[in-house]
Amino acid sequence: LGKEGPVVLGIYPRSYWQPTLEDALNNEFIPVDSWSGKKVSLAGIYHSFSQYDTVSYMLSTIWDQGYTPFVNIYSNLSIQDIASGSIDNQIRAWARNYLSFSNNGNRMAYLAPLQEMNGNWTPYGSSDSEHFKRAFQRVVTIFAQEGVPASSVRWVFAPNGKSSTGWPSFEAYYPGDSFVDVIGFSSYNYGFNPNVYPESYRKWETPEKLFTEYVNRMRIMAPSKPIFITQTGTTAYGPSGYNIEVKNQWLEDAYNLVSTLGGVRGILYYNDVNKFDWAFYYSNNKFTGYQEGVISDLFQYIPPGELVNMTLSP
């Protein structure tokens, strides 16, 4: 597969959109755009099916500021419960609120239901891949039943790159081409961050190690679908301790690699100052490796009004 572009950039804000949406947009997205010289297209969100009453306001506000929402949708129930219909009322209410946002198909978001389903750190995570497929298909079907225009949503299959030990690989969870528009995966470099336990998990992993195998497998799994790196981040704790330059090099290498990987059309970075110190932009800390990495002309800003009418092909 060739690399013709474009590749869209995205971030998850460190503020988790608190205390207001405008705070994240004005204090993080817009400054990152200006500082990096490359405008972000996608605004990463973690949401829940139980938060259905906030959907339209949240997504509309983000859209109106020039960003396309990318929403990971969570649930506290098991995948078996979701697949059997236990939260159908929540899903329908979410879909109706989303329908209001969609404005008759003129607005669009990327929706990734039950992300990282192949990891035991999520309530719905399960080795039961068949139930996940049914749950994902159920969500898509309910949205259609509620009248959400197909043009106003891009359904995203978003596993973790690596499944929990003894669980099936992500390919087993794939709901099928007719239910999915975009495929993607999470993959992080935890490095030697002292908050990583057990200590045996501490290791420095390059972007090549974290991305390339999963991209290649996804291209085989669903060759007609564009690929996003739906979540990624790196620590600054390298083999010799905290090192700004090591993190800068990782960031530059990661975005340089993404600009060459055939089929990849998006990457969302987790810009959070949590215990794993992912953020590349916060307070007085600005990691220039991101600036250097996104220089390529392949990284392009696509306004929401244009992206809604585009199909990012692999």
C-alpha positions as protocol buffer text, in pm:
chain_id: "A"
residue {
  index: 1
  type: LEU
  ca { x: 0 y: 0 z: 0 }
}
residue {
  index: 2
  type: GLY
  ca { x: 130 y: 343 z: -88 }
}
residue {
  index: 3
  type: LYS
  ca { x: 141 y: 645 z: 137 }
}
residue {
  index: 4
  type: GLU
  ca { x: -52 y: 920 z: -36 }
}
residue {
  index: 5
  type: GLY
  ca { x: -207 y: 1087 z: 267 }
}
residue {
  index: 6
  type: PRO
  ca { x: -355 y: 1274 z: 425 }
}
residue {
  index: 7
  type: VAL
  ca { x: -292 y: 1171 z: 784 }
}
residue {
  index: 8
  type: VAL
  ca { x: -502 y: 1352 z: 1042 }
}
residue {
  index: 9
  type: LEU
  ca { x: -369 y: 1442 z: 1386 }
}
residue {
  index: 10
  type: GLY
  ca { x: -559 y: 1416 z: 1712 }
}
residue {
  index: 11
  type: ILE
  ca { x: -506 y: 1462 z: 2085 }
}
residue {
  index: 12
  type: TYR
  ca { x: -686 y: 1367 z: 2403 }
}
residue {
  index: 13
  type: PRO
  ca { x: -673 y: 1669 z: 2635 }
}
residue {
  index: 14
  type: ARG
  ca { x: -506 y: 1641 z: 2973 }
}
residue {
  index: 15
  type: SER
  ca { x: -803 y: 1823 z: 3126 }
}
residue {
  index: 16
  type: TYR
  ca { x: -1054 y: 1552 z: 3022 }
}
residue {
  index: 17
  type: TRP
  ca { x: -1263 y: 1848 z: 2899 }
}
residue {
  index: 18
  type: GLN
  ca { x: -1299 y: 1981 z: 3255 }
}
residue {
  index: 19
  type: PRO
  ca { x: -1410 y: 2212 z: 3404 }
}
residue {
  index: 20
  type: THR
  ca { x: -1555 y: 2329 z: 3071 }
}
residue {
  index: 21
  type: LEU
  ca { x: -1519 y: 2230 z: 2708 }
}
residue {
  index: 22
  type: GLU
  ca { x: -1394 y: 2578 z: 2627 }
}
residue {
  index: 23
  type: ASP
  ca { x: -1109 y: 2542 z: 2877 }
}
residue {
  index: 24
  type: ALA
  ca { x: -968 y: 2244 z: 2689 }
}
residue {
  index: 25
  type: LEU
  ca { x: -1016 y: 2408 z: 2350 }
}
residue {
  index: 26
  type: ASN
  ca { x: -869 y: 2745 z: 2448 }
}
residue {
  index: 27
  type: ASN
  ca { x: -595 y: 2625 z: 2681 }
}
residue {
  index: 28
  type: GLU
  ca { x: -479 y: 2315 z: 2496 }
}
residue {
  index: 29
  type: PHE
  ca { x: -607 y: 2254 z: 2144 }
}
residue {
  index: 30
  type: ILE
  ca { x: -564 y: 2604 z: 2007 }
}
residue {
  index: 31
  type: PRO
  ca { x: -222 y: 2657 z: 2175 }
}
residue {
  index: 32
  type: VAL
  ca { x: -98 y: 2317 z: 2049 }
}
residue {
  index: 33
  type: ASP
  ca { x: -208 y: 2412 z: 1698 }
}
residue {
  index: 34
  type: SER
  ca { x: -19 y: 2741 z: 1717 }
}
residue {
  index: 35
  type: TRP
  ca { x: 293 y: 2604 z: 1887 }
}
residue {
  index: 36
  type: SER
  ca { x: 330 y: 2300 z: 1662 }
}
residue {
  index: 37
  type: GLY
  ca { x: 251 y: 2478 z: 1337 }
}
residue {
  index: 38
  type: LYS
  ca { x: 19 y: 2192 z: 1244 }
}
residue {
  index: 39
  type: LYS
  ca { x: -349 y: 2208 z: 1333 }
}
residue {
  index: 40
  type: VAL
  ca { x: -512 y: 1910 z: 1499 }
}
residue {
  index: 41
  type: SER
  ca { x: -814 y: 1760 z: 1319 }
}
residue {
  index: 42
  type: LEU
  ca { x: -947 y: 1517 z: 1581 }
}
residue {
  index: 43
  type: ALA
  ca { x: -1055 y: 1585 z: 1939 }
}
residue {
  index: 44
  type: GLY
  ca { x: -1027 y: 1269 z: 2147 }
}
residue {
  index: 45
  type: ILE
  ca { x: -1299 y: 1201 z: 2403 }
}
residue {
  index: 46
  type: TYR
  ca { x: -1371 y: 931 z: 2661 }
}
residue {
  index: 47
  type: HIS
  ca { x: -1746 y: 911 z: 2718 }
}
residue {
  index: 48
  type: SER
  ca { x: -1999 y: 662 z: 2852 }
}
residue {
  index: 49
  type: PHE
  ca { x: -2328 y: 526 z: 2725 }
}
residue {
  index: 50
  type: SER
  ca { x: -2472 y: 641 z: 3060 }
}
residue {
  index: 51
  type: GLN
  ca { x: -2381 y: 1006 z: 2978 }
}
residue {
  index: 52
  type: TYR
  ca { x: -2628 y: 1026 z: 2691 }
}
residue {
  index: 53
  type: ASP
  ca { x: -2769 y: 1364 z: 2800 }
}
residue {
  index: 54
  type: THR
  ca { x: -2440 y: 1549 z: 2730 }
}
residue {
  index: 55
  type: VAL
  ca { x: -2367 y: 1416 z: 2382 }
}
residue {
  index: 56
  type: SER
  ca { x: -2513 y: 1681 z: 2153 }
}
residue {
  index: 57
  type: TYR
  ca { x: -2386 y: 1981 z: 2348 }
}
residue {
  index: 58
  type: MET
  ca { x: -2036 y: 1841 z: 2386 }
}
residue {
  index: 59
  type: LEU
  ca { x: -1987 y: 1727 z: 2029 }
}
residue {
  index: 60
  type: SER
  ca { x: -2148 y: 2036 z: 1879 }
}
residue {
  index: 61
  type: THR
  ca { x: -1922 y: 2268 z: 2079 }
}
residue {
  index: 62
  type: ILE
  ca { x: -1611 y: 2083 z: 1966 }
}
residue {
  index: 63
  type: TRP
  ca { x: -1730 y: 2072 z: 1604 }
}
residue {
  index: 64
  type: ASP
  ca { x: -1806 y: 2443 z: 1598 }
}
residue {
  index: 65
  type: GLN
  ca { x: -1450 y: 2518 z: 1709 }
}
residue {
  index: 66
  type: GLY
  ca { x: -1309 y: 2336 z: 1407 }
}
residue {
  index: 67
  type: TYR
  ca { x: -1239 y: 1986 z: 1539 }
}
residue {
  index: 68
  type: THR
  ca { x: -1402 y: 1653 z: 1455 }
}
residue {
  index: 69
  type: PRO
  ca { x: -1489 y: 1451 z: 1768 }
}
residue {
  index: 70
  type: PHE
  ca { x: -1338 y: 1105 z: 1815 }
}
residue {
  index: 71
  type: VAL
  ca { x: -1536 y: 935 z: 2091 }
}
residue {
  index: 72
  type: ASN
  ca { x: -1441 y: 620 z: 2282 }
}
residue {
  index: 73
  type: ILE
  ca { x: -1767 y: 501 z: 2440 }
}
residue {
  index: 74
  type: TYR
  ca { x: -1743 y: 314 z: 2769 }
}
residue {
  index: 75
  type: SER
  ca { x: -1976 y: 101 z: 2980 }
}
residue {
  index: 76
  type: ASN
  ca { x: -1952 y: -37 z: 3332 }
}
residue {
  index: 77
  type: LEU
  ca { x: -2140 y: -353 z: 3234 }
}
residue {
  index: 78
  type: SER
  ca { x: -2000 y: -681 z: 3110 }
}
residue {
  index: 79
  type: ILE
  ca { x: -1985 y: -748 z: 2738 }
}
residue {
  index: 80
  type: GLN
  ca { x: -2236 y: -1030 z: 2786 }
}
residue {
  index: 81
  type: ASP
  ca { x: -2486 y: -789 z: 2942 }
}
residue {
  index: 82
  type: ILE
  ca { x: -2437 y: -536 z: 2663 }
}
residue {
  index: 83
  type: ALA
  ca { x: -2471 y: -801 z: 2393 }
}
residue {
  index: 84
  type: SER
  ca { x: -2796 y: -927 z: 2548 }
}
residue {
  index: 85
  type: GLY
  ca { x: -2957 y: -582 z: 2551 }
}
residue {
  index: 86
  type: SER
  ca { x: -2916 y: -470 z: 2913 }
}
residue {
  index: 87
  type: ILE
  ca { x: -2822 y: -114 z: 2817 }
}
residue {
  index: 88
  type: ASP
  ca { x: -3032 y: -80 z: 2502 }
}
residue {
  index: 89
  type: ASN
  ca { x: -3221 y: 211 z: 2660 }
}
residue {
  index: 90
  type: GLN
  ca { x: -2895 y: 395 z: 2725 }
}
residue {
  index: 91
  type: ILE
  ca { x: -2769 y: 326 z: 2375 }
}
residue {
  index: 92
  type: ARG
  ca { x: -3096 y: 450 z: 2224 }
}
residue {
  index: 93
  type: ALA
  ca { x: -3086 y: 767 z: 2432 }
}
residue {
  index: 94
  type: TRP
  ca { x: -2721 y: 822 z: 2329 }
}
residue {
  index: 95
  type: ALA
  ca { x: -2816 y: 769 z: 1966 }
}
residue {
  index: 96
  type: ARG
  ca { x: -3106 y: 1015 z: 1986 }
}
residue {
  index: 97
  type: ASN
  ca { x: -2882 y: 1280 z: 2140 }
}
residue {
  index: 98
  type: TYR
  ca { x: -2625 y: 1208 z: 1871 }
}
residue {
  index: 99
  type: LEU
  ca { x: -2894 y: 1242 z: 1606 }
}
residue {
  index: 100
  type: SER
  ca { x: -2953 y: 1596 z: 1728 }
}
residue {
  index: 101
  type: PHE
  ca { x: -2581 y: 1669 z: 1694 }
}
residue {
  index: 102
  type: SER
  ca { x: -2568 y: 1519 z: 1344 }
}
residue {
  index: 103
  type: ASN
  ca { x: -2788 y: 1795 z: 1200 }
}
residue {
  index: 104
  type: ASN
  ca { x: -2939 y: 1576 z: 928 }
}
residue {
  index: 105
  type: GLY
  ca { x: -2604 y: 1427 z: 833 }
}
residue {
  index: 106
  type: ASN
  ca { x: -2418 y: 1758 z: 808 }
}
residue {
  index: 107
  type: ARG
  ca { x: -2204 y: 1684 z: 1115 }
}
residue {
  index: 108
  type: MET
  ca { x: -2006 y: 1372 z: 1191 }
}
residue {
  index: 109
  type: ALA
  ca { x: -1794 y: 1206 z: 1459 }
}
residue {
  index: 110
  type: TYR
  ca { x: -1579 y: 896 z: 1485 }
}
residue {
  index: 111
  type: LEU
  ca { x: -1736 y: 658 z: 1738 }
}
residue {
  index: 112
  type: ALA
  ca { x: -1538 y: 373 z: 1895 }
}
residue {
  index: 113
  type: PRO
  ca { x: -1776 y: 166 z: 2110 }
}
residue {
  index: 114
  type: LEU
  ca { x: -1622 y: -38 z: 2392 }
}
residue {
  index: 115
  type: GLN
  ca { x: -1260 y: 40 z: 2308 }
}
residue {
  index: 116
  type: GLU
  ca { x: -981 y: -193 z: 2426 }
}
residue {
  index: 117
  type: MET
  ca { x: -1230 y: -476 z: 2466 }
}
residue {
  index: 118
  type: ASN
  ca { x: -942 y: -726 z: 2450 }
}
residue {
  index: 119
  type: GLY
  ca { x: -794 y: -597 z: 2776 }
}
residue {
  index: 120
  type: ASN
  ca { x: -889 y: -707 z: 3128 }
}
residue {
  index: 121
  type: TRP
  ca { x: -860 y: -349 z: 3259 }
}
residue {
  index: 122
  type: THR
  ca { x: -1204 y: -255 z: 3119 }
}
residue {
  index: 123
  type: PRO
  ca { x: -1532 y: -371 z: 3285 }
}
residue {
  index: 124
  type: TYR
  ca { x: -1654 y: -509 z: 2953 }
}
residue {
  index: 125
  type: GLY
  ca { x: -1317 y: -657 z: 2857 }
}
residue {
  index: 126
  type: SER
  ca { x: -1351 y: -1026 z: 2788 }
}
residue {
  index: 127
  type: SER
  ca { x: -1194 y: -1324 z: 2620 }
}
residue {
  index: 128
  type: ASP
  ca { x: -1542 y: -1382 z: 2476 }
}
residue {
  index: 129
  type: SER
  ca { x: -1486 y: -1222 z: 2138 }
}
residue {
  index: 130
  type: GLU
  ca { x: -1819 y: -1343 z: 1998 }
}
residue {
  index: 131
  type: HIS
  ca { x: -2014 y: -1147 z: 2257 }
}
residue {
  index: 132
  type: PHE
  ca { x: -1811 y: -837 z: 2176 }
}
residue {
  index: 133
  type: LYS
  ca { x: -1893 y: -868 z: 1808 }
}
residue {
  index: 134
  type: ARG
  ca { x: -2262 y: -898 z: 1890 }
}
residue {
  index: 135
  type: ALA
  ca { x: -2244 y: -599 z: 2124 }
}
residue {
  index: 136
  type: PHE
  ca { x: -2071 y: -381 z: 1864 }
}
residue {
  index: 137
  type: GLN
  ca { x: -2316 y: -483 z: 1594 }
}
residue {
  index: 138
  type: ARG
  ca { x: -2603 y: -414 z: 1835 }
}
residue {
  index: 139
  type: VAL
  ca { x: -2482 y: -57 z: 1889 }
}
residue {
  index: 140
  type: VAL
  ca { x: -2452 y: 9 z: 1515 }
}
residue {
  index: 141
  type: THR
  ca { x: -2797 y: -138 z: 1452 }
}
residue {
  index: 142
  type: ILE
  ca { x: -2961 y: 70 z: 1725 }
}
residue {
  index: 143
  type: PHE
  ca { x: -2814 y: 392 z: 1583 }
}
residue {
  index: 144
  type: ALA
  ca { x: -2961 y: 306 z: 1243 }
}
residue {
  index: 145
  type: GLN
  ca { x: -3298 y: 226 z: 1403 }
}
residue {
  index: 146
  type: GLU
  ca { x: -3298 y: 566 z: 1573 }
}
residue {
  index: 147
  type: GLY
  ca { x: -3251 y: 738 z: 1240 }
}
residue {
  index: 148
  type: VAL
  ca { x: -2886 y: 843 z: 1268 }
}
residue {
  index: 149
  type: PRO
  ca { x: -2772 y: 904 z: 906 }
}
residue {
  index: 150
  type: ALA
  ca { x: -2496 y: 669 z: 798 }
}
residue {
  index: 151
  type: SER
  ca { x: -2306 y: 972 z: 666 }
}
residue {
  index: 152
  type: SER
  ca { x: -2288 y: 1127 z: 1012 }
}
residue {
  index: 153
  type: VAL
  ca { x: -2092 y: 854 z: 1189 }
}
residue {
  index: 154
  type: ARG
  ca { x: -1769 y: 664 z: 1127 }
}
residue {
  index: 155
  type: TRP
  ca { x: -1768 y: 344 z: 1329 }
}
residue {
  index: 156
  type: VAL
  ca { x: -1426 y: 256 z: 1470 }
}
residue {
  index: 157
  type: PHE
  ca { x: -1300 y: -85 z: 1582 }
}
residue {
  index: 158
  type: ALA
  ca { x: -1045 y: 11 z: 1850 }
}
residue {
  index: 159
  type: PRO
  ca { x: -881 y: -278 z: 2037 }
}
residue {
  index: 160
  type: ASN
  ca { x: -557 y: -262 z: 2228 }
}
residue {
  index: 161
  type: GLY
  ca { x: -270 y: -379 z: 2010 }
}
residue {
  index: 162
  type: LYS
  ca { x: -183 y: -651 z: 2260 }
}
residue {
  index: 163
  type: SER
  ca { x: -455 y: -865 z: 2417 }
}
residue {
  index: 164
  type: SER
  ca { x: -450 y: -970 z: 2780 }
}
residue {
  index: 165
  type: THR
  ca { x: -257 y: -1290 z: 2844 }
}
residue {
  index: 166
  type: GLY
  ca { x: -446 y: -1595 z: 2722 }
}
residue {
  index: 167
  type: TRP
  ca { x: -711 y: -1390 z: 2541 }
}
residue {
  index: 168
  type: PRO
  ca { x: -767 y: -1399 z: 2164 }
}
residue {
  index: 169
  type: SER
  ca { x: -577 y: -1160 z: 1942 }
}
residue {
  index: 170
  type: PHE
  ca { x: -766 y: -851 z: 1825 }
}
residue {
  index: 171
  type: GLU
  ca { x: -854 y: -1011 z: 1492 }
}
residue {
  index: 172
  type: ALA
  ca { x: -1100 y: -1244 z: 1672 }
}
residue {
  index: 173
  type: TYR
  ca { x: -1301 y: -943 z: 1792 }
}
residue {
  index: 174
  type: TYR
  ca { x: -1347 y: -777 z: 1453 }
}
residue {
  index: 175
  type: PRO
  ca { x: -1723 y: -719 z: 1396 }
}
residue {
  index: 176
  type: GLY
  ca { x: -1698 y: -730 z: 1016 }
}
residue {
  index: 177
  type: ASP
  ca { x: -1651 y: -486 z: 731 }
}
residue {
  index: 178
  type: SER
  ca { x: -2020 y: -399 z: 704 }
}
residue {
  index: 179
  type: PHE
  ca { x: -2023 y: -266 z: 1063 }
}
residue {
  index: 180
  type: VAL
  ca { x: -1687 y: -86 z: 1067 }
}
residue {
  index: 181
  type: ASP
  ca { x: -1555 y: 220 z: 883 }
}
residue {
  index: 182
  type: VAL
  ca { x: -1215 y: 265 z: 1050 }
}
residue {
  index: 183
  type: ILE
  ca { x: -986 y: 19 z: 1226 }
}
residue {
  index: 184
  type: GLY
  ca { x: -728 y: 114 z: 1484 }
}
residue {
  index: 185
  type: PHE
  ca { x: -543 y: 21 z: 1800 }
}
residue {
  index: 186
  type: SER
  ca { x: -393 y: 153 z: 2125 }
}
residue {
  index: 187
  type: SER
  ca { x: -22 y: 113 z: 2194 }
}
residue {
  index: 188
  type: TYR
  ca { x: 187 y: 299 z: 2454 }
}
residue {
  index: 189
  type: ASN
  ca { x: 552 y: 319 z: 2558 }
}
residue {
  index: 190
  type: TYR
  ca { x: 555 y: 286 z: 2938 }
}
residue {
  index: 191
  type: GLY
  ca { x: 933 y: 284 z: 2946 }
}
residue {
  index: 192
  type: PHE
  ca { x: 1094 y: 277 z: 3289 }
}
residue {
  index: 193
  type: ASN
  ca { x: 837 y: 498 z: 3456 }
}
residue {
  index: 194
  type: PRO
  ca { x: 854 y: 418 z: 3831 }
}
residue {
  index: 195
  type: ASN
  ca { x: 474 y: 398 z: 3848 }
}
residue {
  index: 196
  type: VAL
  ca { x: 471 y: 89 z: 3626 }
}
residue {
  index: 197
  type: TYR
  ca { x: 415 y: -233 z: 3822 }
}
residue {
  index: 198
  type: PRO
  ca { x: 532 y: -500 z: 3833 }
}
residue {
  index: 199
  type: GLU
  ca { x: 886 y: -384 z: 3758 }
}
residue {
  index: 200
  type: SER
  ca { x: 921 y: -661 z: 3501 }
}
residue {
  index: 201
  type: TYR
  ca { x: 682 y: -462 z: 3280 }
}
residue {
  index: 202
  type: ARG
  ca { x: 923 y: -172 z: 3261 }
}
residue {
  index: 203
  type: LYS
  ca { x: 1089 y: -160 z: 2921 }
}
residue {
  index: 204
  type: TRP
  ca { x: 1157 y: 98 z: 2654 }
}
residue {
  index: 205
  type: GLU
  ca { x: 967 y: 21 z: 2334 }
}
residue {
  index: 206
  type: THR
  ca { x: 1027 y: 202 z: 2009 }
}
residue {
  index: 207
  type: PRO
  ca { x: 747 y: 320 z: 1779 }
}
residue {
  index: 208
  type: GLU
  ca { x: 858 y: 54 z: 1532 }
}
residue {
  index: 209
  type: LYS
  ca { x: 800 y: -211 z: 1798 }
}
residue {
  index: 210
  type: LEU
  ca { x: 467 y: -64 z: 1910 }
}
residue {
  index: 211
  type: PHE
  ca { x: 309 y: 17 z: 1574 }
}
residue {
  index: 212
  type: THR
  ca { x: 441 y: -176 z: 1277 }
}
residue {
  index: 213
  type: GLU
  ca { x: 329 y: -530 z: 1363 }
}
residue {
  index: 214
  type: TYR
  ca { x: -23 y: -417 z: 1453 }
}
residue {
  index: 215
  type: VAL
  ca { x: -56 y: -203 z: 1140 }
}
residue {
  index: 216
  type: ASN
  ca { x: 52 y: -495 z: 923 }
}
residue {
  index: 217
  type: ARG
  ca { x: -194 y: -729 z: 1092 }
}
residue {
  index: 218
  type: MET
  ca { x: -478 y: -480 z: 1057 }
}
residue {
  index: 219
  type: ARG
  ca { x: -407 y: -435 z: 687 }
}
residue {
  index: 220
  type: ILE
  ca { x: -445 y: -812 z: 647 }
}
residue {
  index: 221
  type: MET
  ca { x: -756 y: -824 z: 869 }
}
residue {
  index: 222
  type: ALA
  ca { x: -947 y: -550 z: 686 }
}
residue {
  index: 223
  type: PRO
  ca { x: -755 y: -430 z: 378 }
}
residue {
  index: 224
  type: SER
  ca { x: -1030 y: -194 z: 263 }
}
residue {
  index: 225
  type: LYS
  ca { x: -1035 y: 10 z: 587 }
}
residue {
  index: 226
  type: PRO
  ca { x: -821 y: 309 z: 688 }
}
residue {
  index: 227
  type: ILE
  ca { x: -614 y: 259 z: 1003 }
}
residue {
  index: 228
  type: PHE
  ca { x: -589 y: 499 z: 1298 }
}
residue {
  index: 229
  type: ILE
  ca { x: -354 y: 473 z: 1592 }
}
residue {
  index: 230
  type: THR
  ca { x: -643 y: 546 z: 1826 }
}
residue {
  index: 231
  type: GLN
  ca { x: -437 y: 595 z: 2145 }
}
residue {
  index: 232
  type: THR
  ca { x: -66 y: 637 z: 2200 }
}
residue {
  index: 233
  type: GLY
  ca { x: 180 y: 808 z: 2429 }
}
residue {
  index: 234
  type: THR
  ca { x: 529 y: 785 z: 2568 }
}
residue {
  index: 235
  type: THR
  ca { x: 696 y: 842 z: 2902 }
}
residue {
  index: 236
  type: ALA
  ca { x: 1020 y: 1038 z: 2939 }
}
residue {
  index: 237
  type: TYR
  ca { x: 1164 y: 772 z: 3170 }
}
residue {
  index: 238
  type: GLY
  ca { x: 1422 y: 595 z: 2958 }
}
residue {
  index: 239
  type: PRO
  ca { x: 1679 y: 331 z: 3052 }
}
residue {
  index: 240
  type: SER
  ca { x: 1889 y: 595 z: 3231 }
}
residue {
  index: 241
  type: GLY
  ca { x: 1609 y: 775 z: 3412 }
}
residue {
  index: 242
  type: TYR
  ca { x: 1404 y: 1081 z: 3323 }
}
residue {
  index: 243
  type: ASN
  ca { x: 1536 y: 1226 z: 2999 }
}
residue {
  index: 244
  type: ILE
  ca { x: 1364 y: 1497 z: 2794 }
}
residue {
  index: 245
  type: GLU
  ca { x: 1567 y: 1423 z: 2483 }
}
residue {
  index: 246
  type: VAL
  ca { x: 1479 y: 1053 z: 2489 }
}
residue {
  index: 247
  type: LYS
  ca { x: 1110 y: 1144 z: 2486 }
}
residue {
  index: 248
  type: ASN
  ca { x: 1164 y: 1403 z: 2213 }
}
residue {
  index: 249
  type: GLN
  ca { x: 1335 y: 1143 z: 1997 }
}
residue {
  index: 250
  type: TRP
  ca { x: 1054 y: 892 z: 2052 }
}
residue {
  index: 251
  type: LEU
  ca { x: 793 y: 1149 z: 1950 }
}
residue {
  index: 252
  type: GLU
  ca { x: 983 y: 1248 z: 1639 }
}
residue {
  index: 253
  type: ASP
  ca { x: 1041 y: 884 z: 1546 }
}
residue {
  index: 254
  type: ALA
  ca { x: 675 y: 794 z: 1606 }
}
residue {
  index: 255
  type: TYR
  ca { x: 532 y: 1059 z: 1377 }
}
residue {
  index: 256
  type: ASN
  ca { x: 801 y: 1000 z: 1116 }
}
residue {
  index: 257
  type: LEU
  ca { x: 710 y: 631 z: 1119 }
}
residue {
  index: 258
  type: VAL
  ca { x: 337 y: 700 z: 1091 }
}
residue {
  index: 259
  type: SER
  ca { x: 407 y: 916 z: 786 }
}
residue {
  index: 260
  type: THR
  ca { x: 553 y: 609 z: 613 }
}
residue {
  index: 261
  type: LEU
  ca { x: 320 y: 327 z: 723 }
}
residue {
  index: 262
  type: GLY
  ca { x: 83 y: 239 z: 440 }
}
residue {
  index: 263
  type: GLY
  ca { x: -284 y: 248 z: 533 }
}
residue {
  index: 264
  type: VAL
  ca { x: -246 y: 469 z: 841 }
}
residue {
  index: 265
  type: ARG
  ca { x: -465 y: 778 z: 811 }
}
residue {
  index: 266
  type: GLY
  ca { x: -483 y: 908 z: 1168 }
}
residue {
  index: 267
  type: ILE
  ca { x: -305 y: 919 z: 1503 }
}
residue {
  index: 268
  type: LEU
  ca { x: -437 y: 1042 z: 1838 }
}
residue {
  index: 269
  type: TYR
  ca { x: -195 y: 1122 z: 2119 }
}
residue {
  index: 270
  type: TYR
  ca { x: -288 y: 1102 z: 2488 }
}
residue {
  index: 271
  type: ASN
  ca { x: -167 y: 1444 z: 2607 }
}
residue {
  index: 272
  type: ASP
  ca { x: -224 y: 1376 z: 2975 }
}
residue {
  index: 273
  type: VAL
  ca { x: 2 y: 1445 z: 3274 }
}
residue {
  index: 274
  type: ASN
  ca { x: -102 y: 1134 z: 3460 }
}
residue {
  index: 275
  type: LYS
  ca { x: 118 y: 887 z: 3647 }
}
residue {
  index: 276
  type: PHE
  ca { x: 272 y: 778 z: 3317 }
}
residue {
  index: 277
  type: ASP
  ca { x: 366 y: 1136 z: 3209 }
}
residue {
  index: 278
  type: TRP
  ca { x: 242 y: 1101 z: 2850 }
}
residue {
  index: 279
  type: ALA
  ca { x: 186 y: 1470 z: 2778 }
}
residue {
  index: 280
  type: PHE
  ca { x: 401 y: 1649 z: 2519 }
}
residue {
  index: 281
  type: TYR
  ca { x: 244 y: 1990 z: 2587 }
}
residue {
  index: 282
  type: TYR
  ca { x: 162 y: 2125 z: 2934 }
}
residue {
  index: 283
  type: SER
  ca { x: 259 y: 2420 z: 3154 }
}
residue {
  index: 284
  type: ASN
  ca { x: 623 y: 2500 z: 3081 }
}
residue {
  index: 285
  type: ASN
  ca { x: 690 y: 2157 z: 2932 }
}
residue {
  index: 286
  type: LYS
  ca { x: 683 y: 2155 z: 2554 }
}
residue {
  index: 287
  type: PHE
  ca { x: 842 y: 1851 z: 2392 }
}
residue {
  index: 288
  type: THR
  ca { x: 976 y: 1964 z: 2056 }
}
residue {
  index: 289
  type: GLY
  ca { x: 989 y: 1608 z: 1923 }
}
residue {
  index: 290
  type: TYR
  ca { x: 619 y: 1647 z: 1844 }
}
residue {
  index: 291
  type: GLN
  ca { x: 687 y: 1966 z: 1647 }
}
residue {
  index: 292
  type: GLU
  ca { x: 962 y: 1793 z: 1451 }
}
residue {
  index: 293
  type: GLY
  ca { x: 758 y: 1480 z: 1395 }
}
residue {
  index: 294
  type: VAL
  ca { x: 452 y: 1645 z: 1242 }
}
residue {
  index: 295
  type: ILE
  ca { x: 640 y: 1860 z: 990 }
}
residue {
  index: 296
  type: SER
  ca { x: 565 y: 1622 z: 700 }
}
residue {
  index: 297
  type: ASP
  ca { x: 317 y: 1753 z: 445 }
}
residue {
  index: 298
  type: LEU
  ca { x: 128 y: 1425 z: 485 }
}
residue {
  index: 299
  type: PHE
  ca { x: -4 y: 1552 z: 820 }
}
residue {
  index: 300
  type: GLN
  ca { x: -290 y: 1773 z: 713 }
}
residue {
  index: 301
  type: TYR
  ca { x: -567 y: 1955 z: 891 }
}
residue {
  index: 302
  type: ILE
  ca { x: -908 y: 1869 z: 751 }
}
residue {
  index: 303
  type: PRO
  ca { x: -1194 y: 2089 z: 877 }
}
residue {
  index: 304
  type: PRO
  ca { x: -1501 y: 1903 z: 1010 }
}
residue {
  index: 305
  type: GLY
  ca { x: -1715 y: 2032 z: 724 }
}
residue {
  index: 306
  type: GLU
  ca { x: -1478 y: 1869 z: 475 }
}
residue {
  index: 307
  type: LEU
  ca { x: -1407 y: 1551 z: 673 }
}
residue {
  index: 308
  type: VAL
  ca { x: -1779 y: 1470 z: 693 }
}
residue {
  index: 309
  type: ASN
  ca { x: -1782 y: 1439 z: 314 }
}
residue {
  index: 310
  type: MET
  ca { x: -1457 y: 1242 z: 287 }
}
residue {
  index: 311
  type: THR
  ca { x: -1373 y: 876 z: 302 }
}
residue {
  index: 312
  type: LEU
  ca { x: -1016 y: 829 z: 422 }
}
residue {
  index: 313
  type: SER
  ca { x: -906 y: 534 z: 211 }
}
residue {
  index: 314
  type: PRO
  ca { x: -619 y: 305 z: 315 }
}
